[in-house]
Protein backbone atom coordinates (compact mmCIF):
# COMPACT_ATOMS: atom_id res chain seq x y z
CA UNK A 1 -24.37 -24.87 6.26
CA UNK A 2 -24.20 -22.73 9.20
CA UNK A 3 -27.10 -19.67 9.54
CA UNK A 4 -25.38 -16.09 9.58
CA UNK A 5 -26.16 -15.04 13.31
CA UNK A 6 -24.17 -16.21 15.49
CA UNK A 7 -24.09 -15.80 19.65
CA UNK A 8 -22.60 -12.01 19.95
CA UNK A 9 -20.71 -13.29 22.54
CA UNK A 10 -18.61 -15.95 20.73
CA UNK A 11 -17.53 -12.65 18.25
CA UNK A 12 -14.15 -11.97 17.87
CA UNK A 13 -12.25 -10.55 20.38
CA UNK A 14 -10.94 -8.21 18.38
CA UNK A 15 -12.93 -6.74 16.02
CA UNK A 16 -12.39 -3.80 13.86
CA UNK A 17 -14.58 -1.10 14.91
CA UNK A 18 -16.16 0.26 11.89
CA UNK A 19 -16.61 3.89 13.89
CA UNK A 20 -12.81 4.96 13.66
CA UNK A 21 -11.96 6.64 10.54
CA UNK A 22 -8.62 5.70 8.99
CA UNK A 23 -5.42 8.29 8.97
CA UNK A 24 -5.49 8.40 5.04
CA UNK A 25 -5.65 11.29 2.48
CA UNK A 26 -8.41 12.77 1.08
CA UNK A 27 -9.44 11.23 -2.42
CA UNK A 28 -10.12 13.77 -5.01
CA UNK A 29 -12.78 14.28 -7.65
CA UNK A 30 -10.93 11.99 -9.92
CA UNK A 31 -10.65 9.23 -7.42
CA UNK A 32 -7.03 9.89 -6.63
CA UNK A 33 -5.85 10.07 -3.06
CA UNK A 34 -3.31 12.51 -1.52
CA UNK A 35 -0.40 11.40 -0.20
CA UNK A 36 -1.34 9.10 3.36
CA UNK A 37 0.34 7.21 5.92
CA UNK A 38 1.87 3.75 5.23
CA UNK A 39 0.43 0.73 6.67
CA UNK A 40 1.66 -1.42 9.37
CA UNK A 41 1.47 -5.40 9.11
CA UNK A 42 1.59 -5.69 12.56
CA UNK A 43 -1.92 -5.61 12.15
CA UNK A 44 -3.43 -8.54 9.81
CA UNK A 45 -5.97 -6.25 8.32
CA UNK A 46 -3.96 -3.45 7.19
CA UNK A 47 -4.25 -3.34 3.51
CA UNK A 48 -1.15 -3.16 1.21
CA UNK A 49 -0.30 0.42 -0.16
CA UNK A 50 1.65 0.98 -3.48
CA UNK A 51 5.32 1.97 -2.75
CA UNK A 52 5.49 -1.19 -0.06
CA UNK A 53 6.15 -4.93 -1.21
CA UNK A 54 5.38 -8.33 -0.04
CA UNK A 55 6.38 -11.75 -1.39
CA UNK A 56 9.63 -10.47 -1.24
CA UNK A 57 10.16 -7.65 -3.94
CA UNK A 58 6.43 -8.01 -5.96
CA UNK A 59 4.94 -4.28 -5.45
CA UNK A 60 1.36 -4.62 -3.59
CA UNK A 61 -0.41 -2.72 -6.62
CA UNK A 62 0.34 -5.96 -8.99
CA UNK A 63 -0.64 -8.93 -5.67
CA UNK A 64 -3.78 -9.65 -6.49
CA UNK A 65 -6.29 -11.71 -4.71
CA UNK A 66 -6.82 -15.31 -5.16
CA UNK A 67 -10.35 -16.12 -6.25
CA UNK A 68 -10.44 -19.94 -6.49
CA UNK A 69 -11.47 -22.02 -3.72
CA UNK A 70 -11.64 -25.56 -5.08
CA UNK A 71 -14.91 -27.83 -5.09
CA UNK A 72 -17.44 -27.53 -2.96
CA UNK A 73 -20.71 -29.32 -2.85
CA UNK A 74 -23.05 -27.67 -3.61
CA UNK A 75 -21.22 -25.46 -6.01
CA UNK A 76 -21.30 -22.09 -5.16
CA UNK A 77 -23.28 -19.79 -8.07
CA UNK A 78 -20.64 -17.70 -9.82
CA UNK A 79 -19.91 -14.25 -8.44
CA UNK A 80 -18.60 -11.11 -9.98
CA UNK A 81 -19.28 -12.43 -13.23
CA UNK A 82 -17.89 -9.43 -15.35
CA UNK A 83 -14.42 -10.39 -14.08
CA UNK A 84 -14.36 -12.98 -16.72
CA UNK A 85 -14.19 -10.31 -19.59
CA UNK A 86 -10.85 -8.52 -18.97
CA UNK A 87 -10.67 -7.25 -22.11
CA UNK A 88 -13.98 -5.33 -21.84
CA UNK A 89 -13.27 -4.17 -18.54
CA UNK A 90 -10.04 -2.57 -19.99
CA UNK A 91 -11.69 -0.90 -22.41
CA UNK A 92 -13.82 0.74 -19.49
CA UNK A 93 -13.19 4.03 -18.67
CA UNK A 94 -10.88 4.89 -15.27
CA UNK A 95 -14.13 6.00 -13.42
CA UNK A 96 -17.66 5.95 -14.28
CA UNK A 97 -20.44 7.87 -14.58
CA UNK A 98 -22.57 8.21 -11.71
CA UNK A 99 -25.93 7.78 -14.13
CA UNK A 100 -24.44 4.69 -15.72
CA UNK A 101 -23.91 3.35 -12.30
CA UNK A 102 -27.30 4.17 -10.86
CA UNK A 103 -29.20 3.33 -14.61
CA UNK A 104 -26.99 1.27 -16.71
CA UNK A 105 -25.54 2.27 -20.28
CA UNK A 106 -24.74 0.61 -23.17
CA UNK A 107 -21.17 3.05 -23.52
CA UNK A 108 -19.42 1.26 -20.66
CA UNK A 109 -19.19 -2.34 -20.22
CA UNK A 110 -18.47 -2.95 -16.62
CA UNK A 111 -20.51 0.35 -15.40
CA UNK A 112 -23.34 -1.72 -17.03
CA UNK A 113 -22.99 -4.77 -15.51
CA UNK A 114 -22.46 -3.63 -11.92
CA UNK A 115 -25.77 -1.47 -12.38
CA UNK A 116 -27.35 -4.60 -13.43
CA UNK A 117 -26.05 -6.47 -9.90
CA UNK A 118 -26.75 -3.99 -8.36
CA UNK A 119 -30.53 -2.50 -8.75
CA UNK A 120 -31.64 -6.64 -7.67
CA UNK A 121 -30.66 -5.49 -4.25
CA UNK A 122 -33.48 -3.45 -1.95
CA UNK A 123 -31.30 -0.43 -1.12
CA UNK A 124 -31.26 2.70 -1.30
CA UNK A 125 -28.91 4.85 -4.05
CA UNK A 126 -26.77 6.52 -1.92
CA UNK A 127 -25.75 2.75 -0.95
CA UNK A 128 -26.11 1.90 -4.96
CA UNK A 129 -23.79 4.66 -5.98
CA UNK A 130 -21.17 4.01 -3.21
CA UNK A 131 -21.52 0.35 -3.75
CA UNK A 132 -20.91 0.44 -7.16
CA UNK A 133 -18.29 2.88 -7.23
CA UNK A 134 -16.01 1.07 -5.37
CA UNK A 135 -16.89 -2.00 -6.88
CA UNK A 136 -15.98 -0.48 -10.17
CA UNK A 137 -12.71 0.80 -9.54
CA UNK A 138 -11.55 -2.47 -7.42
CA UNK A 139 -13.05 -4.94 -10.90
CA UNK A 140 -11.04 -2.16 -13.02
CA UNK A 141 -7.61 -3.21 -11.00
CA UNK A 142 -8.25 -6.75 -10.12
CA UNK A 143 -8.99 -7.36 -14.05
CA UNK A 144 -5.86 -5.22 -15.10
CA UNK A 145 -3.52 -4.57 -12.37
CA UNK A 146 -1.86 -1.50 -13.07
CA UNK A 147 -0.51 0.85 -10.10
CA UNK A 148 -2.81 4.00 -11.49
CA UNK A 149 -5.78 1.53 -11.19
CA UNK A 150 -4.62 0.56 -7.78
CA UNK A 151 -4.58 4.30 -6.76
CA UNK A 152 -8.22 4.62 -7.13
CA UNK A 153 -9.08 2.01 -4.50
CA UNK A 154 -9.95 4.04 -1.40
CA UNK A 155 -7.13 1.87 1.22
CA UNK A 156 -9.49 0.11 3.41
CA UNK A 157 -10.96 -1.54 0.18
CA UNK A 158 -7.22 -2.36 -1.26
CA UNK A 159 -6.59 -6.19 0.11
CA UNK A 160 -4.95 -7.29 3.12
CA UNK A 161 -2.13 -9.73 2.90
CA UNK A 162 -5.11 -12.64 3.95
CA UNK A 163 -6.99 -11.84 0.18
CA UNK A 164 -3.32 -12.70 -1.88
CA UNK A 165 -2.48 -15.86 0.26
CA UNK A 166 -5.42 -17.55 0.63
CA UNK A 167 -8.51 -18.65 -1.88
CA UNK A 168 -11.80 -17.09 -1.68
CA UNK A 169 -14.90 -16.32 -3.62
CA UNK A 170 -14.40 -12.60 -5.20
CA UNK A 171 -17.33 -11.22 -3.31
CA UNK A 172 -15.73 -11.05 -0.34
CA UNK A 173 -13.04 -8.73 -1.65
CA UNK A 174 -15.73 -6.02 -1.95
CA UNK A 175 -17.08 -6.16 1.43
CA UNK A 176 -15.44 -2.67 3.09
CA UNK A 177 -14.63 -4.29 6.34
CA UNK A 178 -11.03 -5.63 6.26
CA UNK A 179 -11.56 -7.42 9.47
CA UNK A 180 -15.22 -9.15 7.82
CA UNK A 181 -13.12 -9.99 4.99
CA UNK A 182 -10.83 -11.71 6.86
CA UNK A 183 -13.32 -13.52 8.75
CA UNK A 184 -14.82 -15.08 5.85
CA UNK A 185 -12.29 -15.85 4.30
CA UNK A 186 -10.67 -18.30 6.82
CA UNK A 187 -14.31 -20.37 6.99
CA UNK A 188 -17.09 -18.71 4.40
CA UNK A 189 -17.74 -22.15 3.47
CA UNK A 190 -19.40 -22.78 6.68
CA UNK A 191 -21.90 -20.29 6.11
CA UNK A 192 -24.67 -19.92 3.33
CA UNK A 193 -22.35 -17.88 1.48
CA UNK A 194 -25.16 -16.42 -0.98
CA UNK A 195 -26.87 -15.34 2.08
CA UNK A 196 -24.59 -13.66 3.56
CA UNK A 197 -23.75 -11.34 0.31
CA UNK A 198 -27.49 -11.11 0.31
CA UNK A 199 -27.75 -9.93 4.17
CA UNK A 200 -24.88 -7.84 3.81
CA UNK A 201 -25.99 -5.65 1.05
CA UNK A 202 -29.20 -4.86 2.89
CA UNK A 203 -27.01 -4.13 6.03
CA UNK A 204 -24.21 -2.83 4.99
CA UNK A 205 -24.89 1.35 4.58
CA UNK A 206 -23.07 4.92 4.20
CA UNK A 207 -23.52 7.34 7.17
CA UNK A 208 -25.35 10.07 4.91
CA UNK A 209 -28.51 11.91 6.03
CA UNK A 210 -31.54 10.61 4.63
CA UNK A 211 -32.56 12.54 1.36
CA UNK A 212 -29.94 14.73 0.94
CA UNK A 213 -28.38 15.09 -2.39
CA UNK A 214 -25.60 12.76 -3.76
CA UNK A 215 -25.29 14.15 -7.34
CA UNK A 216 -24.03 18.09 -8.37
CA UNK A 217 -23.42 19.71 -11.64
CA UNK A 218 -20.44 21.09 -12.29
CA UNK A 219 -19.90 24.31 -14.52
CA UNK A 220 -21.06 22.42 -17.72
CA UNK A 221 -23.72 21.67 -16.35
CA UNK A 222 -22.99 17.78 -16.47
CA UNK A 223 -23.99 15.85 -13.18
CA UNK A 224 -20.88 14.08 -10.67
CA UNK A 225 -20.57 12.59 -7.80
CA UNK A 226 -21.42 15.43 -4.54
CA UNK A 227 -18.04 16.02 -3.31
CA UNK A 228 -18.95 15.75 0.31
CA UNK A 229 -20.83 12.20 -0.44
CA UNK A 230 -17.44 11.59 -2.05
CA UNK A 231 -15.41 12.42 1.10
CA UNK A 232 -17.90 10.07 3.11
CA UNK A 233 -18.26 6.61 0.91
CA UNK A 234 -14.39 6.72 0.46
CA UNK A 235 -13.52 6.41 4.48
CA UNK A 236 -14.30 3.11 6.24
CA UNK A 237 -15.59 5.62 8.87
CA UNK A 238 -18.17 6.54 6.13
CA UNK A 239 -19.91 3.37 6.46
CA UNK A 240 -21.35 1.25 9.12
CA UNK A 241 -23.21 -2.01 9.55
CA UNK A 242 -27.37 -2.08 10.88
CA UNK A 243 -28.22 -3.74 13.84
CA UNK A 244 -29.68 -7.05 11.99
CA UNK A 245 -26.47 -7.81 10.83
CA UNK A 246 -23.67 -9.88 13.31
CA UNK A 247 -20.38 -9.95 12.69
CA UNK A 248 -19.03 -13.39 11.84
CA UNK A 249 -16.49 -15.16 14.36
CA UNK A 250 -14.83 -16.94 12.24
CA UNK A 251 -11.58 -19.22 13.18
């Protein structure tokens, strides 16, 4: 296996610069975006929006990605394990709760068993929440691909054509870089792949000051999601990558 850092100056060429936010709409309270622009394929990490089509005339909303990789030695420990209980996950709610992400619950399945994946990681909960947001509503489509599911998936996270043509461990389709996502996926299996999930949830982190609030009641007095933090977690711009961590150049 191959150790995560790697000389900066063998990095791609080409990165994607995780400072330039995205020309998309705003995503409302309910997770739905407005109306954005459509996505060029000119560039191999645009992801796939709803109204356009690949594979000839499959809609994007029902590609989704492939998730086996054949046999490798030694195996690889299972990831994303709630994706193996569709059923459950469909009887999930659209969106969680922000508590049941950051506490756990026993009233939503898959809420549950992100929180659980989650709070083993050393971060902080502005990460948690974001984190497990997204990681919610991407398991909620990728388990039962509907385009009202797809809507909910912020566009940088939806996947690029890379994720539906070639096999990878799930993990990597819930890292918010496309252009890491595509790295890894042409040669994760160089790499210690549990180490770099590991690495990149301490790394990986949304640009929100330090302390201030992520929660807000609404007029019933029942705690959501800060707007604002909202408007940040769902823009690649939103998050960014610490110094410890180097980008992969990968094939």
């Amino acid at each position: 296996m191959m150790p995560i850092r790697i000389d900066p100056s063998n990095a791609s060429a080409d990165p994607l610069s995780t400072e330039q936010p995205l020309n998309i709409g705003v995503i409302n309270r309910d997770g739905m975006p407005s109306q954005g622009s459509r996505s060029s394929h000119s560039n191999p990490a645009s992801p796939l929006f709803p109204s356009e089509t690949a594979s000839g005339s499959i809609p994007a909303w029902s590609l989704t990605p492939i998730n086996e990789y054949g046999h490798i030695s030694p195996p690889l420990p299972a990831t994303c394990l709630w994706l193996a209980h569709p059923d459950q996950i469909a009887a999930s709610p659209s969106l969680p709760s922000p508590l049941d992400l950051l506490h756990g619950t026993r009233r939503n399945f898959l809420a549950d068993k992100i929180s659980q994946a989650i709070r083993v990681r050393a971060i902080r909960d502005p990460e948690r929440l974001a984190s497990g947001w997204l990681i919610y509503v991407f398991s909620k489509w990728r388990a039962t691909p509907t385009m009202a599911a797809f809507l909910h998936i912020p566009p940088f996270l939806r996947p690029v054509l890379l994720q539906i043509q070639r096999g990878h461990p799930a993990a990597i389709d819930l890292f918010v870089f496309p252009q890491i996502r595509i790295n890894l996926i042409k040669s994760w299996d160089k790499y210690d792949f549990t180490e770099v999930v590991d690495h990149m949830s301490c790394c990986q982190k949304v640009r929100w000051p330090w302390g201030e609030d992520i929660l807000e009641r609404d007029g019933q007095d029942n705690l959501h999601i800060r707007r604002e933090f909202l408007d940040v977690f769902t823009r690649e711009s939103g998050w960014g990558l610490t110094p410890e961590f180097v980008l992969p150049s990968i094939g």
